[in-house]
CSV table of C-alpha atoms and ligand atoms in Angstrom, one decimal:
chain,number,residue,atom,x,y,z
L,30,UNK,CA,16.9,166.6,-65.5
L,31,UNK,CA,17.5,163.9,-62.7
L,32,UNK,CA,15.4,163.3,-60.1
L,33,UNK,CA,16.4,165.5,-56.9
L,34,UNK,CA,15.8,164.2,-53.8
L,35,UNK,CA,15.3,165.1,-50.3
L,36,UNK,CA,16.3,162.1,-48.6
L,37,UNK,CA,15.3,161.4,-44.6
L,38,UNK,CA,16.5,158.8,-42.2
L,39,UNK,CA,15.5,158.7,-38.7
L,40,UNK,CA,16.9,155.9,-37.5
L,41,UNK,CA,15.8,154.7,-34.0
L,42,UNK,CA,14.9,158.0,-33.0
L,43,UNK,CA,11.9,159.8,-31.9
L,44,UNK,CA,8.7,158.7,-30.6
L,45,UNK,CA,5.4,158.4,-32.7
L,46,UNK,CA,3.9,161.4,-31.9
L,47,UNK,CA,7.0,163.4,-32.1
L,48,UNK,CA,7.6,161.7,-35.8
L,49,UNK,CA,4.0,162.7,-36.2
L,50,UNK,CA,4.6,165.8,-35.4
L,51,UNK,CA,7.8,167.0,-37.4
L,52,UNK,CA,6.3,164.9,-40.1
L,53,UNK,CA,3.2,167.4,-40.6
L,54,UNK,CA,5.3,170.1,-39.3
L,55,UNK,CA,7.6,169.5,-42.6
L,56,UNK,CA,5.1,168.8,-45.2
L,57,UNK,CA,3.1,172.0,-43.9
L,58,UNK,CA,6.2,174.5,-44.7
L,59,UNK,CA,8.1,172.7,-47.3
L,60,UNK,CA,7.7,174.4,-51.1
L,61,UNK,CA,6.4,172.9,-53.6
L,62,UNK,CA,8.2,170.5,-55.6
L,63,UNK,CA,8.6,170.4,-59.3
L,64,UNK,CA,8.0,167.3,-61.2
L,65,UNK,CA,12.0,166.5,-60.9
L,66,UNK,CA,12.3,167.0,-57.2
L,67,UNK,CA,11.5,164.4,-54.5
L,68,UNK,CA,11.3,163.9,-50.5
L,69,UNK,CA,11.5,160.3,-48.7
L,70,UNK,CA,11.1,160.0,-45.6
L,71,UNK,CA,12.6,156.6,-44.2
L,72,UNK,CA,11.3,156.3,-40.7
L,73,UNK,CA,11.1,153.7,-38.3
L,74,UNK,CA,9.4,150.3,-39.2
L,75,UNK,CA,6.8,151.4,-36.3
L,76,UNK,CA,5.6,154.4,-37.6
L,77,UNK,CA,5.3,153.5,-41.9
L,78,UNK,CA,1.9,153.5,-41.6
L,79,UNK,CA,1.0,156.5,-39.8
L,80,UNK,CA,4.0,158.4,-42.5
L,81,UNK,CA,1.8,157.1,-45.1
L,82,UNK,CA,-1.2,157.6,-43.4
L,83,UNK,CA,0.0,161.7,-43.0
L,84,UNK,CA,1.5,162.1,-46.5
L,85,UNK,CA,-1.7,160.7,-48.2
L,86,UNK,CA,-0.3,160.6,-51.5
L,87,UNK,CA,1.4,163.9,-51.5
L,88,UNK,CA,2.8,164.2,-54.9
L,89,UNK,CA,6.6,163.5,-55.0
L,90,UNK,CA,6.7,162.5,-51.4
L,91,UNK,CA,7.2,159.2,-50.1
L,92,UNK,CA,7.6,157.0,-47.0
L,93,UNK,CA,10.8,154.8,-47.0
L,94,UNK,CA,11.9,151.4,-44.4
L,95,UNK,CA,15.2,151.9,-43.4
L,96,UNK,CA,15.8,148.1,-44.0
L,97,UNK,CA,14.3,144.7,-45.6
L,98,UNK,CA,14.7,141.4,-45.5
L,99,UNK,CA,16.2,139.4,-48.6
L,100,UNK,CA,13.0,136.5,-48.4
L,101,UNK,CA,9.3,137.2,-49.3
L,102,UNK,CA,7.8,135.7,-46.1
L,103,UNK,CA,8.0,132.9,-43.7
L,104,UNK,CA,9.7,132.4,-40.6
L,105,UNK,CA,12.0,134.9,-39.9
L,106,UNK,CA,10.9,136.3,-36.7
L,107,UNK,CA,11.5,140.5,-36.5
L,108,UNK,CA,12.1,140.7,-40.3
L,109,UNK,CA,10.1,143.2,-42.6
L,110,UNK,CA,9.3,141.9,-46.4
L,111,UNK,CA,8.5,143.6,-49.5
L,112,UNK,CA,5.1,142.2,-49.3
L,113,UNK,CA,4.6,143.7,-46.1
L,114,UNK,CA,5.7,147.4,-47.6
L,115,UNK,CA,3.3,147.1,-50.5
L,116,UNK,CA,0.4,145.8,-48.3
L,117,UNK,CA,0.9,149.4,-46.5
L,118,UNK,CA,1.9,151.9,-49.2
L,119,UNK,CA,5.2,151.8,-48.4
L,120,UNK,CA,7.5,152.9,-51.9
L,121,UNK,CA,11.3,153.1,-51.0
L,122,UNK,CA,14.1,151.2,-49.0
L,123,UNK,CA,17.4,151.5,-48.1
L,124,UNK,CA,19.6,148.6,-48.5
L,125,UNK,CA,23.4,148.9,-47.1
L,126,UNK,CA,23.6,151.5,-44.7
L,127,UNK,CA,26.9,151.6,-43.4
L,128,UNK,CA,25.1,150.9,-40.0
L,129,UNK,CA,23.9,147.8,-41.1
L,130,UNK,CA,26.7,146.8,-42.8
L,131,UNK,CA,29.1,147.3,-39.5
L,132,UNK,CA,26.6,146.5,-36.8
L,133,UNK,CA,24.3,143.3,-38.6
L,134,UNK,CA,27.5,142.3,-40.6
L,135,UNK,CA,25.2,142.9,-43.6
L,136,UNK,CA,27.6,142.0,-46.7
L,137,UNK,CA,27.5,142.3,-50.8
L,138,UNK,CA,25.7,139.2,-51.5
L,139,UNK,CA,23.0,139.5,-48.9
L,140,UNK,CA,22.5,143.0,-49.9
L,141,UNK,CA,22.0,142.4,-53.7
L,142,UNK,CA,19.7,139.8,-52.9
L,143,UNK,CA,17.8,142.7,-50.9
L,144,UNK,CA,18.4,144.9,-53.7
L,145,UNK,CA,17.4,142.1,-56.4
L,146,UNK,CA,13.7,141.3,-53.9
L,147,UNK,CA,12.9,145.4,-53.7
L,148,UNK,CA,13.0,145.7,-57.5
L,149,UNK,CA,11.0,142.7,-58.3
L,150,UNK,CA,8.0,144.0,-56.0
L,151,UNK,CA,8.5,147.6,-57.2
L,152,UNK,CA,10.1,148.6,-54.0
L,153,UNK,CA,13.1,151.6,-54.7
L,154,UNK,CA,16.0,150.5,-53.3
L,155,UNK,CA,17.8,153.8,-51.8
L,156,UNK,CA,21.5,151.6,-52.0
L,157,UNK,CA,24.2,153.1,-49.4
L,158,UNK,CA,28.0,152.6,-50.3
L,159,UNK,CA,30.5,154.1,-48.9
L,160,UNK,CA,34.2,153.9,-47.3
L,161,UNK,CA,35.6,153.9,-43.7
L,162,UNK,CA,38.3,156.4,-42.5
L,163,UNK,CA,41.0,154.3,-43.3
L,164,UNK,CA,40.3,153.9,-46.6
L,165,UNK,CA,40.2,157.7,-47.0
L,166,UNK,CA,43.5,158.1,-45.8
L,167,UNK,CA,44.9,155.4,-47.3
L,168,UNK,CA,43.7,157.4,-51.0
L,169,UNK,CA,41.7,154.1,-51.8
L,170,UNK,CA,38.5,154.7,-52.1
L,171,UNK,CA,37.9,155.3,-55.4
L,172,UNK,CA,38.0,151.1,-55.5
L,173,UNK,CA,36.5,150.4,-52.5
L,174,UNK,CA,32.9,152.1,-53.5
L,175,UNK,CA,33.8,150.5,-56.9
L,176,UNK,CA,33.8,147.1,-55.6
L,177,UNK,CA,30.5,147.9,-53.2
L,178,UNK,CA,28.7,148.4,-56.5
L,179,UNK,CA,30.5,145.7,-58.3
L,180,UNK,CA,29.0,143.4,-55.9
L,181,UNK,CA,26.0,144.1,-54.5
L,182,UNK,CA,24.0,146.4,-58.0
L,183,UNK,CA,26.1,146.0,-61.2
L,184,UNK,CA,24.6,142.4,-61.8
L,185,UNK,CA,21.4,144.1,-62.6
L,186,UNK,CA,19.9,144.9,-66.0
L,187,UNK,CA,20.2,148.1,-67.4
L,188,UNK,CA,16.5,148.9,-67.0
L,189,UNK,CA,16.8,147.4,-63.2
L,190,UNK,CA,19.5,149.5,-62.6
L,191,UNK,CA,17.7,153.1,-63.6
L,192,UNK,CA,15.1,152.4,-60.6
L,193,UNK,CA,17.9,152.5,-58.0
L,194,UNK,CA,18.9,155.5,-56.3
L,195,UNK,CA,22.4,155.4,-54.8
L,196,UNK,CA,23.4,157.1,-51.7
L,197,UNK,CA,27.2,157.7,-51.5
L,198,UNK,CA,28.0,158.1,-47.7
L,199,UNK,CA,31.4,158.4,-46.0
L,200,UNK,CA,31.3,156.7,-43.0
L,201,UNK,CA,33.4,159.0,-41.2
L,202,UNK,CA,31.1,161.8,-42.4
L,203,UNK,CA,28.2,160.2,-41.1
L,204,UNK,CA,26.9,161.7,-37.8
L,205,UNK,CA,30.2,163.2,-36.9
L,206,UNK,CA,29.3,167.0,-38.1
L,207,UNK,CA,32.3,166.1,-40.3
L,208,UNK,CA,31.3,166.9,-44.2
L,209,UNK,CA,32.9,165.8,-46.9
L,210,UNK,CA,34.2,169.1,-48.8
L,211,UNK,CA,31.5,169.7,-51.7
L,212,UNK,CA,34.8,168.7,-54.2
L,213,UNK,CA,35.3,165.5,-52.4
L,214,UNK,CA,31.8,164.4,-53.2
L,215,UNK,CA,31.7,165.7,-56.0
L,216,UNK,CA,35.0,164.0,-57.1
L,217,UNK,CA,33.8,160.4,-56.0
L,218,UNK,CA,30.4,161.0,-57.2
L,219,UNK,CA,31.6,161.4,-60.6
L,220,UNK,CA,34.0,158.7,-60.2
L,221,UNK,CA,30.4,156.2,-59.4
L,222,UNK,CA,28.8,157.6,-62.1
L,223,UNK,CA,31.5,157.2,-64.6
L,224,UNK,CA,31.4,153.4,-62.8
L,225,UNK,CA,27.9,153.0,-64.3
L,226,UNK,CA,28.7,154.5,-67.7
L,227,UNK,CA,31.4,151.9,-68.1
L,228,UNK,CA,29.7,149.1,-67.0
L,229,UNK,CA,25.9,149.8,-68.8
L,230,UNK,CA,26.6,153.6,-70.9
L,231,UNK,CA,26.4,157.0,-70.5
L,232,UNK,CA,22.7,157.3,-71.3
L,233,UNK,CA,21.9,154.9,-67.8
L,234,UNK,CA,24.3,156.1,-65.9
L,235,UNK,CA,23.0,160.3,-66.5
L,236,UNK,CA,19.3,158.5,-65.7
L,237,UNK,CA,20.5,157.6,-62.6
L,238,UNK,CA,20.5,160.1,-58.9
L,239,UNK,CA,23.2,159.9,-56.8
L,240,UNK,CA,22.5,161.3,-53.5
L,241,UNK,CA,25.3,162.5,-50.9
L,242,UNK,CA,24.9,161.8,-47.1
L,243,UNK,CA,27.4,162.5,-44.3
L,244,UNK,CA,25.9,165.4,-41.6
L,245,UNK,CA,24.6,167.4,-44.5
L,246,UNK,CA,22.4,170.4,-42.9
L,247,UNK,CA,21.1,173.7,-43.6
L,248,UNK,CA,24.2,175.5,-44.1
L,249,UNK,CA,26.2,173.0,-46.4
L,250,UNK,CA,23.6,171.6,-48.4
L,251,UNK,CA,23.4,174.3,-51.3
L,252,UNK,CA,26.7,174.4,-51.8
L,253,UNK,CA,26.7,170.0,-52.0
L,254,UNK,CA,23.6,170.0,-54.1
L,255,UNK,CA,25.5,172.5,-57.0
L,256,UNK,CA,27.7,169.9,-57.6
L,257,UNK,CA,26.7,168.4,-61.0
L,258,UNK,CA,26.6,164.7,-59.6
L,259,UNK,CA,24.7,165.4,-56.4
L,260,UNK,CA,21.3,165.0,-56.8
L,261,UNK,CA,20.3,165.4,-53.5
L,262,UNK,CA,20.9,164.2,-50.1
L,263,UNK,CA,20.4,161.4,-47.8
L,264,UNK,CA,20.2,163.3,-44.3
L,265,UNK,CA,20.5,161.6,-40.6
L,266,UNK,CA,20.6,164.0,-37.7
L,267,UNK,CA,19.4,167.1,-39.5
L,268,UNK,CA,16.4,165.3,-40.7
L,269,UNK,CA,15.2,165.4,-37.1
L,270,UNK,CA,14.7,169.1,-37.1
L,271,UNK,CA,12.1,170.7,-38.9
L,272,UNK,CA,13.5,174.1,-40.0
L,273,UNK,CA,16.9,172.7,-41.1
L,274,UNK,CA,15.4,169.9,-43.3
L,275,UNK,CA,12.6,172.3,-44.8
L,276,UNK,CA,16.0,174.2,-45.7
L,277,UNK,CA,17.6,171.4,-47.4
L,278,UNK,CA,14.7,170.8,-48.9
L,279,UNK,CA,14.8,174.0,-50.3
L,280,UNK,CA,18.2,173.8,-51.8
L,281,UNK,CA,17.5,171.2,-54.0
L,282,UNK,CA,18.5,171.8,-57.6
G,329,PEP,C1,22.7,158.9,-42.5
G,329,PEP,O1,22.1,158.5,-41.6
G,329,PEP,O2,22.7,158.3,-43.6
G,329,PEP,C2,23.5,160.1,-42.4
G,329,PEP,C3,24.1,160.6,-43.4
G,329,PEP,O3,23.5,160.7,-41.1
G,329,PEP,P1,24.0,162.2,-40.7
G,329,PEP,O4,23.3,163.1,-41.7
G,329,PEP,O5,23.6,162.4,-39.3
G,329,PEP,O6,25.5,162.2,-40.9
């Protein structure tokens, strides 16, 4: 079975000692995992440490950055490297969150070379694609998330390519309490998977999770997680509360 996975992002919320605190208060009610179910927790560059520091090797549960640079080191003031995630116990990224793509004009090439610097120091890239409301309406989003992985992940080998997990994220699901219907992500879920079977085979492309964000919570996310290529979710405002992502949690597969 694929790796399920319980997927949080922060953001630029909460304090330390409120992370600290839903952090412990999460991992203290959550169920056990089985070996094919996973939770990251992508918090704030501020507070990796102290994640790590309170998850002390928990099996199956992991601290992500919500964000990396595309160098090793040097002078690039504010940035956060690969080296520095290692050097902390740091395991996951996300690369392409359709925040950064809008906001820090983040683009395909930058973020394969992201993508490209998290896999050669072991770092799993957690890579966001997605389209915009217009898109949606306009029917053409099948090619849109085509090209996203066209660009930015399908120049990878096929071995590279089975350590990335893949978040498909509607922007105009994302933080508007607006969820995709479970058939919608379904339907484009398939559509990326069948993307990777094309371009590598069938055997990589089944290998690989495909996680669905866009305001899951509590009450949605059994019915998302059924769907046979949604292997979990990557969750932004209900990862904030502890009972409703200890729920989620719960419903994966
Ligand atoms: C996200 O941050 O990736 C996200 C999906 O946010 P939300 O769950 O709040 O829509």
């Amino acid at each position: 079975m694929r790796t399920q996975i319980a997927a949080a992002n922060w953001k630029m919320n909460l304090t330390l000692q409120q992370g600290e605190a839903l952090l412990k208060g999460i991992l203290s009610k959550a169920k056990t995992l089985n070996e094919h179910q996973q939770i990251v927790f992508a918090v704030p560059a501020p507070y990796l440490q102290a994640a790590v520091n309170i998850i002390n090797g928990t099996k199956n549960v992991f601290v992500s950055a919500q964000n990396i640079y595309n160098k090793k080191s040097g002078a690039y003031t504010g940035e956060i490297s690969v080296e520095m995630l290692n050097s902390i116990g740091v395991t996951h990224t996300i690369i392409g969150h359709s925040e950064r793509r809008e906001y820090f004009n983040e683009h395909y090439k930058f973020l394969a070379e992201k993508v490209d610097i998290a896999l050669e120091n072991n770092i799993t890239p957690v890579f966001c694609c997605g389209e915009p409301l217009g898109i949606r309406e306009a029917g053409t989003q099948n090619a849109f998330v085509a090209k996203q992985l066209e660009e930015s992940v399908f120049h990878l080998s096929k071995n590279e390519i089975k350590k990335v997990v893949i978040a498909y994220e509607p922007i105009w699901a994302i933080g508007t309490g607006k969820t995709a219907t479970s058939q919608q992500a379904q339907d484009i879920q398939h559509h990326l998977r069948s993307l990777i079977a094309k371009h590598y085979d069938e055997e990589t492309a089944n290998e690989i999770s495909i996680l669905y964000g866009g305001s899951v919570k509590a009450a949605n996310a059994n019915e998302l997680f059924s769907q046979p290529d949604i292997d979990g979710g990557l969750v932004g405002g209900a990862s904030l509360m502890e009972d409703e992502f200890v729920k989620i949690i719960e419903a994966l597969k």
